[in-house]
Short mmCIF file of C-alpha atoms in Angstrom, two decimals:
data_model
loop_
_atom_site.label_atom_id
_atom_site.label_comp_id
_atom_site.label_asym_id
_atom_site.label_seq_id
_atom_site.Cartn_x
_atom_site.Cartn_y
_atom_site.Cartn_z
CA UNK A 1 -23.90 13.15 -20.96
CA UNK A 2 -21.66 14.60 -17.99
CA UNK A 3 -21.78 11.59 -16.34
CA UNK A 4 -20.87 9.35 -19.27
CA UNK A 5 -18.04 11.76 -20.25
CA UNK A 6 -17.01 11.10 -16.95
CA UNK A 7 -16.52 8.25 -16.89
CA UNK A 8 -14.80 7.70 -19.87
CA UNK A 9 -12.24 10.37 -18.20
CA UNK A 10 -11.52 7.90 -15.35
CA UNK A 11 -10.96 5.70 -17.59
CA UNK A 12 -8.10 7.77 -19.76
CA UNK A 13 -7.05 9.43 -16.75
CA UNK A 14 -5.56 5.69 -15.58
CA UNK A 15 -4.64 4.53 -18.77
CA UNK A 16 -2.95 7.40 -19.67
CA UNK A 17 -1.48 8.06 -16.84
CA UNK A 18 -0.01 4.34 -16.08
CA UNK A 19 1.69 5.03 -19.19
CA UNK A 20 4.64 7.17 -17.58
CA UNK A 21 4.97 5.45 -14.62
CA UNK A 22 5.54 1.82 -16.83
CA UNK A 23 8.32 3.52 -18.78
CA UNK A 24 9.35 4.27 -15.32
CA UNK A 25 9.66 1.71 -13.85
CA UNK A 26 10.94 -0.41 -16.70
CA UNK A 27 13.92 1.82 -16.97
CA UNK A 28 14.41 1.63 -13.45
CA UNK A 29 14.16 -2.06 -12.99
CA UNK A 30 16.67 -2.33 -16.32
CA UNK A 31 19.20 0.27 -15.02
CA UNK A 32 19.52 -2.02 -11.66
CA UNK A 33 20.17 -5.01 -13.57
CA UNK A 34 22.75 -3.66 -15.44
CA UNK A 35 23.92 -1.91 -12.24
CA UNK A 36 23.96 -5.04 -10.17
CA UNK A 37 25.67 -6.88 -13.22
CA UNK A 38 28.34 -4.71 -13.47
CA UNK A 39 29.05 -4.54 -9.65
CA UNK A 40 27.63 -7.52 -8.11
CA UNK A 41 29.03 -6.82 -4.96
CA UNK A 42 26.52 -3.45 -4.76
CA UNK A 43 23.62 -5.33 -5.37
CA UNK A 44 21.62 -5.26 -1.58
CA UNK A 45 22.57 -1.05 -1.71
CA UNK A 46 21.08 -1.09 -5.50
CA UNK A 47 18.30 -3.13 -5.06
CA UNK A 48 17.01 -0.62 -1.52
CA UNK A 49 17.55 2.63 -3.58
CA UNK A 50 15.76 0.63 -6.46
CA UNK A 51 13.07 0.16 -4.48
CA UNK A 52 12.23 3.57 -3.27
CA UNK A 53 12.80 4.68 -6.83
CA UNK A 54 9.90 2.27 -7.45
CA UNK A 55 7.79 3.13 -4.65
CA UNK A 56 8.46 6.95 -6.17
CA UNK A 57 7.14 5.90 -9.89
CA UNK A 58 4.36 4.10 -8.57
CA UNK A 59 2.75 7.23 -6.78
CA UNK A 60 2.65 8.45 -9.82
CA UNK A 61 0.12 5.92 -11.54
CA UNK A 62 -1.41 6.40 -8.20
CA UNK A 63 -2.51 9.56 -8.44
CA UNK A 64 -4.00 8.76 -11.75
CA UNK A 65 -5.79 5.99 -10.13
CA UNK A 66 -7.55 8.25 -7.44
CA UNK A 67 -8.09 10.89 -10.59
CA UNK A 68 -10.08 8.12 -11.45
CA UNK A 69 -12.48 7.73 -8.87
CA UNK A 70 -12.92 11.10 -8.15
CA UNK A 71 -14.40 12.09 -11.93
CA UNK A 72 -15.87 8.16 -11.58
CA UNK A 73 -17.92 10.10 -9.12
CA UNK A 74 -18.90 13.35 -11.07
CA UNK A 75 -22.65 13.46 -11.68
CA UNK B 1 -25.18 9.63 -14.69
CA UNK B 2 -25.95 6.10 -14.35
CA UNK B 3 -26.68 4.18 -11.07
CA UNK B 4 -24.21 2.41 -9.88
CA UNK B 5 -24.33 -1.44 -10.69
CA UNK B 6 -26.83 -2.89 -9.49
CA UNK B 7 -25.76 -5.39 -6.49
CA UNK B 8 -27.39 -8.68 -6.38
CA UNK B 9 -29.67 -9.70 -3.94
CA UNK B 10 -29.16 -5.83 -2.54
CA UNK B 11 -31.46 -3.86 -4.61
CA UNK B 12 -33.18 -5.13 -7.74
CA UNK B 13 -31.86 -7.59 -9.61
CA UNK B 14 -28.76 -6.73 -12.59
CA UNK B 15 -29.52 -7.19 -15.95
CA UNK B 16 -26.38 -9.98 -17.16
CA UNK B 17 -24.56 -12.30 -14.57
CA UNK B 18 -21.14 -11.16 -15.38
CA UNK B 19 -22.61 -7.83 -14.46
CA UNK B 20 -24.34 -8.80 -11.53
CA UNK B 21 -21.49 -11.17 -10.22
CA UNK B 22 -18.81 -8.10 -10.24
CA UNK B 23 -21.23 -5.70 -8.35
CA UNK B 24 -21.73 -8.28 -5.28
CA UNK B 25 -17.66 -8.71 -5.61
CA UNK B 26 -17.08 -4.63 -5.17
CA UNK B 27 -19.87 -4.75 -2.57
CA UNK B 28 -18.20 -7.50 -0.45
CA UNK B 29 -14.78 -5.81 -0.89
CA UNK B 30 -16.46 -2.44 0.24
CA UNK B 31 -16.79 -1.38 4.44
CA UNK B 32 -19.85 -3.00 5.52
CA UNK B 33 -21.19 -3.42 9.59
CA UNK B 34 -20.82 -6.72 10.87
CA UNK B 35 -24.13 -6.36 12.40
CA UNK B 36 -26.95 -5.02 9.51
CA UNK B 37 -27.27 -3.98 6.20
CA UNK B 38 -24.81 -1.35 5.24
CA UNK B 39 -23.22 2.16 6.82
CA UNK B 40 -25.52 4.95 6.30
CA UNK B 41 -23.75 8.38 4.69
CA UNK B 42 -21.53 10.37 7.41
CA UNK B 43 -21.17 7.28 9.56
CA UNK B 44 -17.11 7.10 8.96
CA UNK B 45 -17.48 10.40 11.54
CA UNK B 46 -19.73 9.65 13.26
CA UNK B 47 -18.16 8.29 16.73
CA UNK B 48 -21.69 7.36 18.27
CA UNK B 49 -22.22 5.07 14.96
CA UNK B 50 -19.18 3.01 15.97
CA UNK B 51 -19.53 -0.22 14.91
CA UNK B 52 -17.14 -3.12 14.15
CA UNK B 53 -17.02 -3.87 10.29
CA UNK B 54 -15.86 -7.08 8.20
CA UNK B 55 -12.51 -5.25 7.62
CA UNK B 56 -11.62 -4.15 11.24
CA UNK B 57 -12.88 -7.38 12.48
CA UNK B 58 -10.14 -8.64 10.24
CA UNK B 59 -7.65 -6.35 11.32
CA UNK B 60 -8.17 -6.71 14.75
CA UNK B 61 -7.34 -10.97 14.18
CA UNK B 62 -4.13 -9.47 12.48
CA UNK B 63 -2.76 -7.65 15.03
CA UNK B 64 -3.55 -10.82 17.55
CA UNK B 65 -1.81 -13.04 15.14
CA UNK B 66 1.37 -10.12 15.04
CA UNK B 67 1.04 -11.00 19.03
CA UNK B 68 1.16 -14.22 19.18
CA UNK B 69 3.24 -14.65 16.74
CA UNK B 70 6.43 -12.15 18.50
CA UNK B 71 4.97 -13.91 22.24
CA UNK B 72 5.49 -17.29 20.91
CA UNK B 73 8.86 -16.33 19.50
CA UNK B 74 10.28 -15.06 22.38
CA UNK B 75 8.71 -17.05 25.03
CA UNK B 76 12.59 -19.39 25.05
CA UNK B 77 14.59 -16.82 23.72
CA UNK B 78 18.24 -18.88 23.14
CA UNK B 79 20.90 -18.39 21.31
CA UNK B 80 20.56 -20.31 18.48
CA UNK B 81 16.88 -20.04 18.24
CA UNK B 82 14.84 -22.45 16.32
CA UNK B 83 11.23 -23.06 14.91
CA UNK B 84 9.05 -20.06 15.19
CA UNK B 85 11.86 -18.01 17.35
CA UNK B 86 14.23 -18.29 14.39
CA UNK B 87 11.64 -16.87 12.08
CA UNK B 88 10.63 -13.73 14.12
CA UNK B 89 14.58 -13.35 15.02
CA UNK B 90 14.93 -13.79 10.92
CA UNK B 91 11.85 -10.98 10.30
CA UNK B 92 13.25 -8.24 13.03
CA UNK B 93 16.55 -9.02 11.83
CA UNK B 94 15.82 -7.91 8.48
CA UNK B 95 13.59 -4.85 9.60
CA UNK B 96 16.24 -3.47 11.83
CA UNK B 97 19.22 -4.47 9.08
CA UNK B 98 17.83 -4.01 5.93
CA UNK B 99 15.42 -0.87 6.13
CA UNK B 100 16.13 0.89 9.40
CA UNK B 101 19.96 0.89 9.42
CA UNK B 102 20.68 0.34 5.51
CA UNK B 103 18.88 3.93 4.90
CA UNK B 104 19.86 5.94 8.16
CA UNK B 105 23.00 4.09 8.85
CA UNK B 106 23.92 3.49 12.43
CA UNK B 107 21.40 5.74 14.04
CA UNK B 108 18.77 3.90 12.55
CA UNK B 109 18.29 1.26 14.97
CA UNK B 110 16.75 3.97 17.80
CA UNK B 111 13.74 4.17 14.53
CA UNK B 112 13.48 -0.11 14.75
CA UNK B 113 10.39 0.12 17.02
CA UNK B 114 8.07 2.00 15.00
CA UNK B 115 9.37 0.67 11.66
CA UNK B 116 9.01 -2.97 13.18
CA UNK B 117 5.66 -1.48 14.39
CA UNK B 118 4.83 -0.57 10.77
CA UNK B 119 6.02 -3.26 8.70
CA UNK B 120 4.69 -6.52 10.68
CA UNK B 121 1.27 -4.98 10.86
CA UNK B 122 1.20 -4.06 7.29
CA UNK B 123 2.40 -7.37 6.63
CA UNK B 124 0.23 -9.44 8.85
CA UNK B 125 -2.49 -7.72 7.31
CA UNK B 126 -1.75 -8.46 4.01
CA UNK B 127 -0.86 -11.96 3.99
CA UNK B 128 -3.84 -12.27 6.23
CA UNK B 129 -6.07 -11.01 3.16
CA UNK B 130 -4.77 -13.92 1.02
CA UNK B 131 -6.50 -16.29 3.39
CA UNK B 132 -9.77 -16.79 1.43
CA UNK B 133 -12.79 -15.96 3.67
CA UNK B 134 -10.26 -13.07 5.24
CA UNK B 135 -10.40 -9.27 4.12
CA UNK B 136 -7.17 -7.65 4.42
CA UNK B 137 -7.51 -4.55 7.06
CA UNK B 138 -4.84 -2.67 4.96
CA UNK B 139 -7.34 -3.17 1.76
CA UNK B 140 -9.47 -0.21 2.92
CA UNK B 141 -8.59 3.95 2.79
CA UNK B 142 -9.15 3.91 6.37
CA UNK B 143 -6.55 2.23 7.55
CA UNK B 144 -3.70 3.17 5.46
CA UNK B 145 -4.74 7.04 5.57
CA UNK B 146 -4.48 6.58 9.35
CA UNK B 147 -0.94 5.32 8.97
CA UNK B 148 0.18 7.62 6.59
CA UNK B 149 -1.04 10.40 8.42
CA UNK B 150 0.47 8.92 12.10
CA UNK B 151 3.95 8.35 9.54
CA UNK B 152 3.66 12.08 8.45
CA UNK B 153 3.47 13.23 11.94
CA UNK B 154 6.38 11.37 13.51
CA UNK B 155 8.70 11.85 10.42
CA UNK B 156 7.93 16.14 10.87
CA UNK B 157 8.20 15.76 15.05
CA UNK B 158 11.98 14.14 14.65
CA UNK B 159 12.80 16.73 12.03
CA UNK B 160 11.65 19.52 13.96
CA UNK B 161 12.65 18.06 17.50
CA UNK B 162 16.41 17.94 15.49
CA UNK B 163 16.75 20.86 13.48
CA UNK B 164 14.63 23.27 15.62
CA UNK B 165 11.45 24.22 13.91
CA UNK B 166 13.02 27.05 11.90
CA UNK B 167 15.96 24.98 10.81
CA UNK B 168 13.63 22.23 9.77
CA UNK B 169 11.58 25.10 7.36
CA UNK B 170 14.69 26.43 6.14
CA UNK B 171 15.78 23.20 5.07
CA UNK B 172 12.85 23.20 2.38
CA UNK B 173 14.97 25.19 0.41
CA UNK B 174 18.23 23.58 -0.91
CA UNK B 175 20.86 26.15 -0.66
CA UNK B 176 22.40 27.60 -3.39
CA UNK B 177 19.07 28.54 -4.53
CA UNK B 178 18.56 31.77 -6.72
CA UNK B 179 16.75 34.18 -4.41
CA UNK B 180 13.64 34.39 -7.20
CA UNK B 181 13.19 30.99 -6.86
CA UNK B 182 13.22 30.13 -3.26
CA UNK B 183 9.20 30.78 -2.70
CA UNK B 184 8.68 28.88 -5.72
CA UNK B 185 10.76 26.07 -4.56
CA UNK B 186 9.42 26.19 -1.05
CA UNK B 187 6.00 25.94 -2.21
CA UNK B 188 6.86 23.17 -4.24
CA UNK B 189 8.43 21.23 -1.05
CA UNK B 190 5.24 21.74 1.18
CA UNK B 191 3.69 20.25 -1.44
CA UNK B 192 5.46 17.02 -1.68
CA UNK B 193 5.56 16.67 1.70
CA UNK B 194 1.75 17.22 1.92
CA UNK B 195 1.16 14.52 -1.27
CA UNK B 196 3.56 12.02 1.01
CA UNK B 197 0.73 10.76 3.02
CA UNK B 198 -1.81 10.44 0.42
CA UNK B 199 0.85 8.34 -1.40
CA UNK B 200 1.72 6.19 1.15
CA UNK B 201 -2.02 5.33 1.91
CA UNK B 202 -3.03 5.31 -1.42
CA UNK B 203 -0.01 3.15 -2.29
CA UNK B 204 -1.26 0.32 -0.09
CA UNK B 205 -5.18 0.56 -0.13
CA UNK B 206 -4.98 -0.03 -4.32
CA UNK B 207 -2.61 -2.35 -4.19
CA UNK B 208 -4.20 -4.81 -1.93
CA UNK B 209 -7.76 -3.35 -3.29
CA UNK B 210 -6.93 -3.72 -6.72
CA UNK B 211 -5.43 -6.92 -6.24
CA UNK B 212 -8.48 -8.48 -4.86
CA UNK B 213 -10.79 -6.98 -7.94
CA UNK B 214 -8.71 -9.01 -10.22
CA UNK B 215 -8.53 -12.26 -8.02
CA UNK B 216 -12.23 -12.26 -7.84
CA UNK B 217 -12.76 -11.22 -11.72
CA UNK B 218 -10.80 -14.39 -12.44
CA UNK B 219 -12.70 -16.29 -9.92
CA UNK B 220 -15.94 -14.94 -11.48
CA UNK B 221 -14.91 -15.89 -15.31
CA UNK B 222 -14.27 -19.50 -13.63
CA UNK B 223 -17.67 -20.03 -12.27
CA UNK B 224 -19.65 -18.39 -14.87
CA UNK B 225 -17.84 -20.67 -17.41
CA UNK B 226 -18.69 -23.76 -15.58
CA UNK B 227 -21.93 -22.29 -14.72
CA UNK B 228 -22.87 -21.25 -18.49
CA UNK B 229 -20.82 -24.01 -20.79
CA UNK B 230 -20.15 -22.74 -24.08
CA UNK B 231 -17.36 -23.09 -26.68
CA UNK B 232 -15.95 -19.67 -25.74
CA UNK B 233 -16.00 -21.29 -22.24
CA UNK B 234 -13.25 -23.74 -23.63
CA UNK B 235 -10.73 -20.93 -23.77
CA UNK B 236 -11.94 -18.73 -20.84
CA UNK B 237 -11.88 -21.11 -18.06
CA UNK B 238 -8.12 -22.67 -18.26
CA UNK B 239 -7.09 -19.17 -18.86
CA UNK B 240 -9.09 -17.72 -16.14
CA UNK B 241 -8.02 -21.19 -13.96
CA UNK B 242 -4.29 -20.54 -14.56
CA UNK B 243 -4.63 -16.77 -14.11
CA UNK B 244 -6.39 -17.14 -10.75
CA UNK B 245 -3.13 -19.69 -9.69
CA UNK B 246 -0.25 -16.94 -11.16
CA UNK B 247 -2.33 -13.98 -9.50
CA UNK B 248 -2.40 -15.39 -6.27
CA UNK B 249 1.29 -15.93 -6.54
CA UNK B 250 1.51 -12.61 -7.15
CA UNK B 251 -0.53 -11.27 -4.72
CA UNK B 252 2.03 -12.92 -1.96
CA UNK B 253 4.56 -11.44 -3.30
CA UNK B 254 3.00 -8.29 -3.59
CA UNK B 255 1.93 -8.03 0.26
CA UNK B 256 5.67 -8.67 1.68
CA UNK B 257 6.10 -6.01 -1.18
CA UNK B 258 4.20 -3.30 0.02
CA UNK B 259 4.96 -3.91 3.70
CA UNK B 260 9.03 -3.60 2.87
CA UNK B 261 8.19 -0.48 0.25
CA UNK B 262 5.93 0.98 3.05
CA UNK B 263 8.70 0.55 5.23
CA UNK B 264 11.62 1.22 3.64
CA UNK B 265 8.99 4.75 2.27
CA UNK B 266 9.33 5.96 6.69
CA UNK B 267 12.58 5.32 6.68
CA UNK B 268 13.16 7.35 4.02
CA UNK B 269 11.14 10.08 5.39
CA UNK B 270 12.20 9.81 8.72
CA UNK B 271 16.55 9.87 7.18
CA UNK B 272 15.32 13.04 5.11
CA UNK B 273 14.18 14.88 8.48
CA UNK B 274 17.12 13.68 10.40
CA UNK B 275 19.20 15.39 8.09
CA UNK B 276 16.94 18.22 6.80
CA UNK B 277 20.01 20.62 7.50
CA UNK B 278 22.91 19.41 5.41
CA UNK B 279 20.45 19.68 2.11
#
């Protein structure tokens, strides 16, 4: 029973927790474009800070993921 | 709970192929010996069990290929370099440019070494994983752990061989900070710095991990269709045909991905010690 509940957590701890992180990073990736739109000129500074915003969101999911093998492990 | 799935031709034989298919796929992406069966429990610290395994072998052919690749390139170093010259005067370029001296501004450049360091190994690694037969070395905890523990310590030496060790603690907590809140806020900063390893190899092992699940998934729904020909098989295999195409894609871009994010991550890290005081 543990172990089935278990992993079904994994499984919820990933999904739900990629959720954030996509909002994230959509909003991120949209706010550059319309940053880099308005001030073309900016774009190689946007896109850097863009990425380490990225890199920032991602962790996030991240976390989840490990989350997910650690209760994929509970007995 | 459960046993774990069954691995064909391991131990016992799984009950459905799809089943069976995906539990030799994890067991051929997981750390095996070159020589024998499979690493017993407590070998990772045990030094007297060293052995090479499939994903260090594949490592090690990396880093000869990062060799070979920057001794080739600079063996007729001219001024207007050309063939494989021009493309390792193109990559440093854009390491030493774009991440080291974009983030920490002129000062960066003394940081190029272990950046460079960083990034082309990452990278080697990764592309090297698209290579069918190859493993990438960065696909395992292992090795990214290792470098996100070896970033951690080098981005905490330059802050504390700048600021002083005191300075560099002090500068956990912004100033201007409500004296109430300043443990709470310190706390909070050890903590992030402690996660930033763990991130940065987690980062990397999933994403090259993860991304080689999902290439062989799609290369498992191919052969099974072929294998087992049904209607439903009609559908799956195109689908599966022109995922396995687009995914691959993807994973190339993902690899020079991860090595610039990885990166650009140190830099980051290293520009945030540098100037621990003035925040």
């Amino acid at each position: 029973m543990i172990g089935s509940l278990s992993v079904l957590g994994a499984g919820l701890a990933f999904g739900l927790g990629a959720i954030g992180p996509g909002i994230g990073i959509g909003l991120i990736g949209g706010k550059t474009i319309e940053a880099m739109a308005r001030q073309p000129e900016m774009a190689g500074r946007l896109q850097t800070t863009m990425f380490i915003a990225l890199g920032m969101a991602e962790a996030i999911a991240l976390l989840g993921f490990v989350l997910a093998f650690v209760l994929y492990g509970v007995k | 709970m459960t046993a774990p799935v069954p691995v064909a031709g391991v131990e016992g034989a799984a009950a459905d192929p799809l089943t069976a298919a995906i539990g030799k796929l994890t067991h051929e992406l997981s750390v095996l010996p070159l020589q024998g069966e499979k690493l017993a429990a407590g070998d990772s610290f045990n030094l007297a069990a060293f052995t090479l395994t499939n994903y260090t072998f594949w490592l090690i052919l990396a880093v000869l290929l990062v060799a070979v690749f920057f001794i080739l390139g600079a063996r007729r170093a001219s001024l207007v370099p050309k063939g494989i010259g021009n493309l390792a005067e193109a990559g440093v370029e854009f390491v030493r440019n774009s991440i080291c001296i974009d983030v920490m501004g002129p000062e960066g450049a003394k940081y190029f070494p272990f950046i460079g360091t960083i990034f082309f190994f990452v990278l080697f690694n990764n592309l090297l994983g698209n290579v069918p037969p190859a493993l990438p070395g960065t696909g395992t905890v292992g090795t990214t752990f290792t470098w996100g523990i070896i970033v951690f310590l080098v981005y905490n030496a330059i802050g504390i061989k700048k600021n002083g060790a005191l300075g560099y603690l002090k500068s956990f907590i912004p100033s201007g900070t409500p004296g109430w809140l300043k443990p709470f806020m310190f706390l909070l900063e050890i903590i992030s710095h402690t996660l930033r390893p763990v991130t940065l190899g987690v980062r990397l092992f999933a994403n090259m991990y993860a991304g080689h699940i999902m290439l062989g998934v799609f290369a498992i729904f191919c052969a099974l269709t072929l294998e087992h020909f049904t209607a439903v098989g009609l559908i799956v295999l195109p689908l599966s045909f022109v995922m396995q195409v687009v995914l691959r894609a993807f994973e190339l871009f993902v690899a020079v991905l991860q090595a610039y994010i990885f990166s650009i991550l140190t830099a980051v890290y290293i520009n945030g010690a540098l100037h621990a005081s003035e925040h």
